[in-house]
Coordinates of C-alpha atoms and ligand atoms in Angstrom, one line a residue:
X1 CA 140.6 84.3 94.7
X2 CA 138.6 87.1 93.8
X3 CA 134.6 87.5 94.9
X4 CA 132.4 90.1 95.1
X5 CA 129.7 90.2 97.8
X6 CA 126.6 92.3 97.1
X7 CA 125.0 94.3 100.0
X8 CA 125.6 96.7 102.4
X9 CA 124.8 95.9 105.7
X10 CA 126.2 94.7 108.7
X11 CA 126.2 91.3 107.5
X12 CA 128.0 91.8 104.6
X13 CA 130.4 93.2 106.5
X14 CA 130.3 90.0 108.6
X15 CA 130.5 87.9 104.7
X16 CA 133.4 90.1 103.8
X17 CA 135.2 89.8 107.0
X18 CA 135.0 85.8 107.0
X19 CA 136.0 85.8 103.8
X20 CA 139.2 87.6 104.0
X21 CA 139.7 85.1 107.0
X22 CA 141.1 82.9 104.7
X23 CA 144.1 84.6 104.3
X24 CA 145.2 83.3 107.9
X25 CA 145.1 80.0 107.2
X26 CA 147.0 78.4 105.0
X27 CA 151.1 78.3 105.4
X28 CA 151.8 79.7 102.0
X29 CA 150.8 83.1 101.4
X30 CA 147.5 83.3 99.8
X31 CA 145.6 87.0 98.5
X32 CA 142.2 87.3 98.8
X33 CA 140.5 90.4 97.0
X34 CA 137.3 91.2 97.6
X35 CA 134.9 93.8 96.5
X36 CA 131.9 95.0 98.0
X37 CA 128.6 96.5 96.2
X38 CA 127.6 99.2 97.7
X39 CA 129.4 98.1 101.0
X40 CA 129.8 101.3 103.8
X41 CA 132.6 102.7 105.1
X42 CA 133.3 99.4 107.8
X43 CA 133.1 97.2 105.2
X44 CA 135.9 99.2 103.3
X45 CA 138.3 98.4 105.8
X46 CA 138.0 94.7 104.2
X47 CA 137.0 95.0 100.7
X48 CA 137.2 97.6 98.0
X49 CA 134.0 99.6 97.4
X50 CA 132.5 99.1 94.4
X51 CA 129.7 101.5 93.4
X52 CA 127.1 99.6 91.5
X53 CA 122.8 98.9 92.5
X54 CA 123.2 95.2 93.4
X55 CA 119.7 94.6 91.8
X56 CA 121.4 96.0 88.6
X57 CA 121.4 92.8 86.9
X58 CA 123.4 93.3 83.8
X59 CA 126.1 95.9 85.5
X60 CA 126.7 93.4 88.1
X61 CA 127.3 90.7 85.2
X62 CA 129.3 93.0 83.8
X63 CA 131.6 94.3 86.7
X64 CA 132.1 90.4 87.5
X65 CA 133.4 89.7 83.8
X66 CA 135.5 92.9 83.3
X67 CA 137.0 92.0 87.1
X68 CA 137.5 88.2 86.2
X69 CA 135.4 87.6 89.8
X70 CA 135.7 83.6 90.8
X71 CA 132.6 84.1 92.9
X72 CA 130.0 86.6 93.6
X73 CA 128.3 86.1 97.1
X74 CA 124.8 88.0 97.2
X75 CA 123.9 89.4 101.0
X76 CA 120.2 90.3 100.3
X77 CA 117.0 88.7 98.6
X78 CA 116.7 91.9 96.1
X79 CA 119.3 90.7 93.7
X80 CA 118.0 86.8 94.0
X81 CA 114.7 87.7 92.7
X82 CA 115.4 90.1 90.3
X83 CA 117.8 87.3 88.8
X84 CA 121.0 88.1 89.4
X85 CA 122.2 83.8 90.4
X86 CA 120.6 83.5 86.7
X87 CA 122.5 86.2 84.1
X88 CA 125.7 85.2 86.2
X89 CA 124.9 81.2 85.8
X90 CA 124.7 81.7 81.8
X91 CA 128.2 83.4 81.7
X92 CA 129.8 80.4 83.8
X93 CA 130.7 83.0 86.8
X94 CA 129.8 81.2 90.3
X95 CA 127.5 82.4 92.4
X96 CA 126.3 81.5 95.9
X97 CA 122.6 82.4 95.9
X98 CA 119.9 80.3 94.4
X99 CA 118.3 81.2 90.7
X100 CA 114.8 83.5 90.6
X101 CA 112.6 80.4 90.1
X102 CA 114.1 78.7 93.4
X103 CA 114.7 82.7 95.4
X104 CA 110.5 82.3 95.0
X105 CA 110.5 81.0 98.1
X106 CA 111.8 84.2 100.2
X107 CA 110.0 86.4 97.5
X108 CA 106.9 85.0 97.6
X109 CA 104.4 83.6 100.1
X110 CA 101.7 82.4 98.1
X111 CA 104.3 80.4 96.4
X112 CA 106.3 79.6 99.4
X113 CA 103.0 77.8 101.2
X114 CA 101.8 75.7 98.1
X115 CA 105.6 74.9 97.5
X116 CA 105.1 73.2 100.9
X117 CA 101.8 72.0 101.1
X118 CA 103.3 69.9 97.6
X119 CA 105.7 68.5 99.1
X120 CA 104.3 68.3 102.8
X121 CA 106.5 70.3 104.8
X122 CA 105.3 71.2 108.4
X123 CA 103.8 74.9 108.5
X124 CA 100.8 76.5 109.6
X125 CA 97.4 75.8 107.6
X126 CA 96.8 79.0 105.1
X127 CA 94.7 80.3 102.3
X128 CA 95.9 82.3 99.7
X129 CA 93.5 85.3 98.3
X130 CA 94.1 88.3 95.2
X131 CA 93.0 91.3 94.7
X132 CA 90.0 90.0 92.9
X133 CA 89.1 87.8 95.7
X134 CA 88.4 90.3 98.7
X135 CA 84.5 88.9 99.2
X136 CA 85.4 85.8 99.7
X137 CA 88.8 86.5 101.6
X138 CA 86.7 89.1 104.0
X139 CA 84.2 85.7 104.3
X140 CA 86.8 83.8 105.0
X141 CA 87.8 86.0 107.9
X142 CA 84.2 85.5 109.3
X143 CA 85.2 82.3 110.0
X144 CA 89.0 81.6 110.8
X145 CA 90.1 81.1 114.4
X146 CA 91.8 84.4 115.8
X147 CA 94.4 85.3 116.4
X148 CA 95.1 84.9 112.3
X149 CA 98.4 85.6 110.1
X150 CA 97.8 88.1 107.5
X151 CA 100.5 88.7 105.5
X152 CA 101.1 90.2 101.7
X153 CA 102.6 88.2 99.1
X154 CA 106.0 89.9 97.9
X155 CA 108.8 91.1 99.3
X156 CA 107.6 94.0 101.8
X157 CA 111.4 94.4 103.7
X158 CA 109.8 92.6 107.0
X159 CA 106.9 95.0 107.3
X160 CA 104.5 92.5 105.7
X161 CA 102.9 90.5 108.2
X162 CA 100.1 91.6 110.4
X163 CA 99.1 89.8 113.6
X164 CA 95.2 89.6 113.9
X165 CA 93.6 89.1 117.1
X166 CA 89.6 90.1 116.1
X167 CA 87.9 89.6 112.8
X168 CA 88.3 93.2 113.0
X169 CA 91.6 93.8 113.0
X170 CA 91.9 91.4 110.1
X171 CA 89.2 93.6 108.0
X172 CA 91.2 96.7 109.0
X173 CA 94.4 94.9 108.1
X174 CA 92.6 93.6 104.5
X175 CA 91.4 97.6 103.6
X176 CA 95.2 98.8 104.4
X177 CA 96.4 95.9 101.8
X178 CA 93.9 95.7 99.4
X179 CA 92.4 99.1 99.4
X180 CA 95.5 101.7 100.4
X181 CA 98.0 99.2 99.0
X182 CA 100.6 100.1 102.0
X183 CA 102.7 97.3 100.7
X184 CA 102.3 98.1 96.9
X185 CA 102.7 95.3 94.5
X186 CA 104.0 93.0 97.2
X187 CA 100.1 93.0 98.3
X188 CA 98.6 92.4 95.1
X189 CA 97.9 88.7 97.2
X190 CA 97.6 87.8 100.9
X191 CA 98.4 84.7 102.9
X192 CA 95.9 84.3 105.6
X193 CA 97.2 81.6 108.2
X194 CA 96.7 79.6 111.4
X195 CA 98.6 81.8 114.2
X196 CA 101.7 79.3 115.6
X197 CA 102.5 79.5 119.2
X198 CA 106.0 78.4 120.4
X199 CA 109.6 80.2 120.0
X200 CA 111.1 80.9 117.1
X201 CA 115.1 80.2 115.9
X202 CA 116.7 79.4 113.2
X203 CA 118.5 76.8 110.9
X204 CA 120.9 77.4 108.1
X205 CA 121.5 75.0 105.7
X206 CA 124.3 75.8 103.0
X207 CA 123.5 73.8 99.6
X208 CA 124.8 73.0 96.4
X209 CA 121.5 72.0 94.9
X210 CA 122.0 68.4 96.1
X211 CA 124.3 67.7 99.5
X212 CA 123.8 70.1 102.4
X213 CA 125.7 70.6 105.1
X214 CA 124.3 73.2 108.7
X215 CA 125.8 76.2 110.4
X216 CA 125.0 77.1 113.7
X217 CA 121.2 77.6 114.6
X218 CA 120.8 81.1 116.0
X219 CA 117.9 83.2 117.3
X220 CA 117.1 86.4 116.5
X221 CA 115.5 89.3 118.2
X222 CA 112.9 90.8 115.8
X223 CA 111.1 93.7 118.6
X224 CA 112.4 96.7 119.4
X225 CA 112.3 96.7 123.1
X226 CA 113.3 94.4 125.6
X227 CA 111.4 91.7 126.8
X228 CA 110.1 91.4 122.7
X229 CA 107.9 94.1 123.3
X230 CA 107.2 97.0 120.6
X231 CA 107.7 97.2 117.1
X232 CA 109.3 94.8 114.6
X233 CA 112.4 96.1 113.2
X234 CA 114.7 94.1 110.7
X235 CA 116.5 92.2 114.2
X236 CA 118.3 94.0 117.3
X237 CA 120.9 91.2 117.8
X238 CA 121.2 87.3 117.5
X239 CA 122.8 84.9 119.2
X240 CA 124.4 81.2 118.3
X241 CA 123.9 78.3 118.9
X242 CA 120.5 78.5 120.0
X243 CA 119.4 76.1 122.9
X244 CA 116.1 75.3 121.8
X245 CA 116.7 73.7 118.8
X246 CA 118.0 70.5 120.4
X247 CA 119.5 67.7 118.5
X248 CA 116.0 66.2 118.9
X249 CA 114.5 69.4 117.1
X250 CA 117.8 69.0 114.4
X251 CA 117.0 65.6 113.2
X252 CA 113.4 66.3 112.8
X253 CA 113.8 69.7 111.2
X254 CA 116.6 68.0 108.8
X255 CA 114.0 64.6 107.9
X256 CA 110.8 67.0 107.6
X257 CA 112.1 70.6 106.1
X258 CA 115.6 70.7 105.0
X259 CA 115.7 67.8 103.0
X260 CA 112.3 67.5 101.5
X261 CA 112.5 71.0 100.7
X262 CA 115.8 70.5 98.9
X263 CA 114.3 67.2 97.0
X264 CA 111.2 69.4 96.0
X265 CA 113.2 72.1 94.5
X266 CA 115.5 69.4 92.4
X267 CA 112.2 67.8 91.4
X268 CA 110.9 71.0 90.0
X269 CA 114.6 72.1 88.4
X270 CA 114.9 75.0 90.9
X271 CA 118.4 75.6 91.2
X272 CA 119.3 76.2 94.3
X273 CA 123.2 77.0 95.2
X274 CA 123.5 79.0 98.4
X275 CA 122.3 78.8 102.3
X276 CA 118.3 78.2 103.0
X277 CA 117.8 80.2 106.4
X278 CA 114.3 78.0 107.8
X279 CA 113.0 80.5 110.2
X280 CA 110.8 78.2 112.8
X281 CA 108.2 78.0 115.4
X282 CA 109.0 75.7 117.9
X283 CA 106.1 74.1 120.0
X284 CA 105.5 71.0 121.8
X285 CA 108.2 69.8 120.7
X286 CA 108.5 69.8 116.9
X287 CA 109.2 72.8 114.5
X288 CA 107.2 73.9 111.7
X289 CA 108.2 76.8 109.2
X290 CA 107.6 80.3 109.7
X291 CA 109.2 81.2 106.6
X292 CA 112.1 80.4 104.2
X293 CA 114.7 83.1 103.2
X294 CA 116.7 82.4 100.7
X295 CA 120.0 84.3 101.8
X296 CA 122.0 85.0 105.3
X297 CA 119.8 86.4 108.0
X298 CA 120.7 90.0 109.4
X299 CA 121.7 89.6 112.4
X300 CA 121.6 86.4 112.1
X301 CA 125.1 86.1 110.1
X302 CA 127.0 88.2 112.3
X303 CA 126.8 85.4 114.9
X304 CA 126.5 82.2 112.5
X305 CA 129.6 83.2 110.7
X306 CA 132.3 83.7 113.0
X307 CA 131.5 80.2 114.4
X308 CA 132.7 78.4 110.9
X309 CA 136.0 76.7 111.2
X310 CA 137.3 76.9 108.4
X311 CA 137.6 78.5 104.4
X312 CA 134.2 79.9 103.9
X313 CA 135.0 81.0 100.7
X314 CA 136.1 77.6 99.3
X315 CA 132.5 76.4 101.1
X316 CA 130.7 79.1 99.3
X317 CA 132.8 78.1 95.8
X318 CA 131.9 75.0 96.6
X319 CA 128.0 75.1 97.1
X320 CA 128.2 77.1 93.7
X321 CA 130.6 74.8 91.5
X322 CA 127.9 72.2 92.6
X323 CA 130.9 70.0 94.9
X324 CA 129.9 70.5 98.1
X325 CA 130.3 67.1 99.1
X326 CA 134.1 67.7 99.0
X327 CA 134.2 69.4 101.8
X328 CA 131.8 68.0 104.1
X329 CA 131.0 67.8 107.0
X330 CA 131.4 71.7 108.0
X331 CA 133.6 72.1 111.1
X332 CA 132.6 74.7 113.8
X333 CA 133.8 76.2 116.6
X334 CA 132.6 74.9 120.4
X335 CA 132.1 78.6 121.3
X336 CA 129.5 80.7 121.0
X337 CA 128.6 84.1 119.3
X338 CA 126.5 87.1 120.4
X339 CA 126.0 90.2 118.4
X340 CA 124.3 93.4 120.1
X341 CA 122.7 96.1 117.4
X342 CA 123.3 99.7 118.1
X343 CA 120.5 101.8 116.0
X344 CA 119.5 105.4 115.8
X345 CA 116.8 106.3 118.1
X346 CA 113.4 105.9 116.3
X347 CA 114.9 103.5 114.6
X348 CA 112.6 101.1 112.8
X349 CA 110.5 104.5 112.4
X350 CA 112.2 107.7 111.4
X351 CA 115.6 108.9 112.7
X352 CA 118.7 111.2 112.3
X353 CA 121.7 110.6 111.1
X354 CA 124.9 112.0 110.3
X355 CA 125.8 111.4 114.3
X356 CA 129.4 111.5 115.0
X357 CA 130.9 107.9 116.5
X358 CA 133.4 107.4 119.1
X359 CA 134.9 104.9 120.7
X360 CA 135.6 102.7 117.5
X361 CA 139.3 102.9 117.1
X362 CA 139.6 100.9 120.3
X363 CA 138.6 97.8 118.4
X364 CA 142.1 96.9 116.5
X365 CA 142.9 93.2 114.7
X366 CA 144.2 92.8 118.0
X367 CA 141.6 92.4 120.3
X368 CA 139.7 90.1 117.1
X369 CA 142.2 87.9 117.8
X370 CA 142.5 87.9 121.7
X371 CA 139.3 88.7 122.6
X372 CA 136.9 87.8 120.2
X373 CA 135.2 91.1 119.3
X374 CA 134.7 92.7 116.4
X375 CA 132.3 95.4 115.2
X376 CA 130.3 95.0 111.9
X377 CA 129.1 98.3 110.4
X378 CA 125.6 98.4 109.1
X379 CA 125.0 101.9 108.6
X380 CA 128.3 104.2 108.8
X381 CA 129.9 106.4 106.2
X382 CA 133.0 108.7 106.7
X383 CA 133.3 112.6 107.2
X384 CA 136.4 114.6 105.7
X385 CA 138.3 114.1 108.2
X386 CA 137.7 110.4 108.3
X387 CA 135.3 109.9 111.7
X388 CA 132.8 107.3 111.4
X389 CA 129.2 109.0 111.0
X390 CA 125.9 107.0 111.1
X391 CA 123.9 106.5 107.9
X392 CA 121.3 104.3 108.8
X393 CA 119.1 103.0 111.3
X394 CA 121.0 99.8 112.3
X395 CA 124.1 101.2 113.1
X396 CA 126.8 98.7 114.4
X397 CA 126.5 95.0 115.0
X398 CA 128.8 94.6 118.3
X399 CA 129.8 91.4 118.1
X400 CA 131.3 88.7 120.4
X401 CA 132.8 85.6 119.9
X402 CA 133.7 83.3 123.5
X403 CA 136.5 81.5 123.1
X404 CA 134.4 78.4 125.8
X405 CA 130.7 77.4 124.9
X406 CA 129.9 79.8 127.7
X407 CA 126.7 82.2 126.2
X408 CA 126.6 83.9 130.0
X409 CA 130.4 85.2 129.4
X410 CA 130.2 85.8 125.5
X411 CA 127.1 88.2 126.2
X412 CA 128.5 89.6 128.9
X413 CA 131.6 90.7 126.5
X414 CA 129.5 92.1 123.9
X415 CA 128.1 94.5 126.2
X416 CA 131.4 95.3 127.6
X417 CA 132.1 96.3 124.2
X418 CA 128.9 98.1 123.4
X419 CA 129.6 100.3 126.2
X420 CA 133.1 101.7 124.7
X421 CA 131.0 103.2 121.7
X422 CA 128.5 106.1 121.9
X423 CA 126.9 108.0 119.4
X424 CA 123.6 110.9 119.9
X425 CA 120.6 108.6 120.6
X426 CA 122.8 105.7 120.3
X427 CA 119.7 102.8 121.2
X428 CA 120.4 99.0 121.6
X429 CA 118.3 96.3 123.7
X430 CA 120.3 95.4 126.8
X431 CA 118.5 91.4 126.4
X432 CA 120.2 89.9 124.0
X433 CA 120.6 86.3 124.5
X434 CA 118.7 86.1 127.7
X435 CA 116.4 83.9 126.3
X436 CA 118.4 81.1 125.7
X437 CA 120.0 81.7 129.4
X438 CA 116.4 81.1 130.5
X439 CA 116.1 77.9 128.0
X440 CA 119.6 76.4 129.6
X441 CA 118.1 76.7 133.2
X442 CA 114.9 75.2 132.1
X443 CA 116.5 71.7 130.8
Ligands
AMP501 P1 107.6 86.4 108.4 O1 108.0 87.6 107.6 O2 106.7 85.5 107.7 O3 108.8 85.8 109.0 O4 106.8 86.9 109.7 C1 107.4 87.9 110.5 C2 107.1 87.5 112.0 O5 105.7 87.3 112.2 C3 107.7 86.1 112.3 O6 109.1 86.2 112.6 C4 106.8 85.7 113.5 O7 107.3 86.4 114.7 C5 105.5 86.3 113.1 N1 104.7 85.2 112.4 C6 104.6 85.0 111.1 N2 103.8 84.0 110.8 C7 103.3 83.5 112.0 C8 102.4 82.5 112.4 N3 101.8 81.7 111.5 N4 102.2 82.3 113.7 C9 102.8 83.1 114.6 N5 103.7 84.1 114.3 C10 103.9 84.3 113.0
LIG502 N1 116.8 88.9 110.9 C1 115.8 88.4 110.0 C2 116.1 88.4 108.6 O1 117.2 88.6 108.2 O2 115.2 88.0 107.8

């Protein structure tokens, strides 16, 4: 098979590596090729680098012809939205990412809350307002119960949501969106809505359109510091399965969200092959919707994907050839997964790069196999004499895999593996996973 993932980040590095996966398990020798756009220098020990703008439509279309690709696999929203499921649909190439109309949901709010308000899916109560509508937004803000969810419309790379606690704060937040226009085009509309108190995780549910099937449900950590204090950044690590979403929580979110949302985008011919990530707020028992994204979390992936047993490309062919149902139900591992982000200091704000990283060679196929670690690159690029250098702010994904449903021992060997790497300002949270430690105690 040949596919071609779009992205470069740490969790196509995690996509890649699962998909070459395949090559282990079948007793006749089987090839996989894949190719990566624009990938990073960890991702090319997997895949061949391809050099090509994954939001570039028509040379991705292109590429995937002149390549004969069997299935393209896109990482990030970017490529969703600007259409890329659709120009590869009309040439008959499969694709595992839902079509623009459907990718709506990730790319924009507005549309995301009255797409659920339609077809009564839990979320938080909201008003959309545009540009033109600031009086009666700012009015609006008179009189809403704080604290209050403002966020902008379009796709603003995480940064779009502001927390209110004071009509205040949401005026202030209104001028910087309306009147300074820090989030561009993206905040030519705001969703103002009822602030949701509970813990959040998440559900993935991988789709052909019509039968679904889940991953593991994972929870992210979204703050820079430990403890969830301090800035949002894009996520310092993940772990799965996540404790809080209890079979209870499963059934409920699968009745309520999953498959209402999946009936309401048939009912309205949005094509939808890929995975819906339902990011949640759970509170008094029940889940509502934070958000929908309309691809693999990051790093969200880096956990849920290591804990599939079995072909993930023939389940990603699958979900796009629209015969998911043939492979059903999707088998996991009892284990669980823990992945620890090491970023640049001042990372999500400004940082260096071009830092020099040691410690990597010590991570051979090897110790993949006998102890479950593995380290996905999200930022790295080689030097001339072929050391790994950073690139980026999220660095490396340090990932472990326990081989028992033990998350106390599977964090604890992440870390162990953290601390054979170093890099100048090397920062990561040293947290991960604690949460759900705390959740185990409590039930
Ligand atoms: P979003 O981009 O919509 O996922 O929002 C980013 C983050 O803001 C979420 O992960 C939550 O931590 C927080 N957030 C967004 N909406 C709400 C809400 N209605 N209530 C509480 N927290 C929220
Ligand atoms: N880690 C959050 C996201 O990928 O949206």
């Amino acid at each position: 098979m040949r596919i071609l993932v779009l992205g470069g980040g740490a969790r196509e590095h995690a996509i890649c590596w699962k998909l070459k996966q395949r090559d282990r398990l079948y007793e006749q020798p089987i090839e996989t090729k894949i190719f990566c756009a624009p990938g990073n220098a960890g991702i090319a020990q997997v895949a061949e680098i391809v050099e090509l703008i994954p939001t570039d439509v028509k040379a991705v279309v292109g590429f995937a012809m002149r390549e004969r690709i069997d299935l393209v696999v896109v990482g990030p929203e970017g490529p969703l939205a600007a259409g890329v499921a659709d120009a590869l649909d009309k040439e008959r190439i499969p694709v595992f990412g839902p079509r623009r109309t459907a990718a709506l949901l990730e790319s924009s709010k507005a549309f995301a809350k009255e797409f659920m308000q339609r077809h009564e899916i839990p979320t938080a109560r909201y008003a959309v307002f545009s540009f033109e509508e600031q009086i009666e937004c700012r009015a609006f803000l008179r009189h809403v119960n704080y604290p209050a969810v403002i966020k902008a419309d379009g796709l603003a790379a995480g940064k779009g949501v502001v927390i209110c606690e004071t009509e205040a704060e949401g005026t202030h937040a209104l001028d910087e969106i309306f009147t300074h226009r820090i989030f561009g085009e993206a905040g030519a509309r705001v969703v103002i809505e009822e602030y949701m108190e509970g813990e959040e995780a998440s559900v993935f549910a991988v789709t052909d359109g019509i039968d679904y099937g889940l991953l593991a449900t994972a929870q992210d950590h979204k703050r820079i510091l430990d403890g969830d204090r301090g800035k949002n950044t894009g996520g310092m690590g993940a772990y799965a399965p996540a404790p809080i979403v209890t079979e209870a929580i499963l059934e409920q979110v699968r009745r309520e969200i999953i498959e209402p949302t999946l009936k309401g985008l048939r009912d309205e011919g949005r094509m939808y092959r890929g995975v819906l990530y339902c990011g949640l707020m759970i509170g008094e028992g029940r889940a509502r919707v934070v958000e929908f994204n309309v691809r693999f979390g990051d790093p969200e992936a880096e956990v849920v994907l290591p804990l599939i047993d079995g072909d993930a490309a023939e389940l990603f062919l699958a979900c796009a050839e629209g015969r998911l149902a043939e492979t059903l139900p999707i088998k996991q591992f009892p284990a669980s997964a823990v992945t620890v982000v090491m970023a640049s200091q001042g990372y999500p704000e400004s940082y260096q790069t071009g830092e020099a990283i040691s410690g990597l060679e010590a991570f051979t196929p090897n110790r993949e196999i006998e102890e479950g670690i593995v380290v996905f690159h999200g930022a790295t690029k080689l030097d001339e004499r072929g050391r790994f250098l950073t690139s980026g702010g999220r660095v490396l994904a340090v990932t472990a895999v326990g081989f028992r449903d033990d998350l106390r021992e599977t964090i604890a060997q992440a870390y162990n593996a953290v601390s054979e790497i170093s890099f100048n300002g090397a920062y990561y949270r040293s947290d991960i996973g604690k949460k759900a430690l705390k959740a185990m105690a409590a039930a």
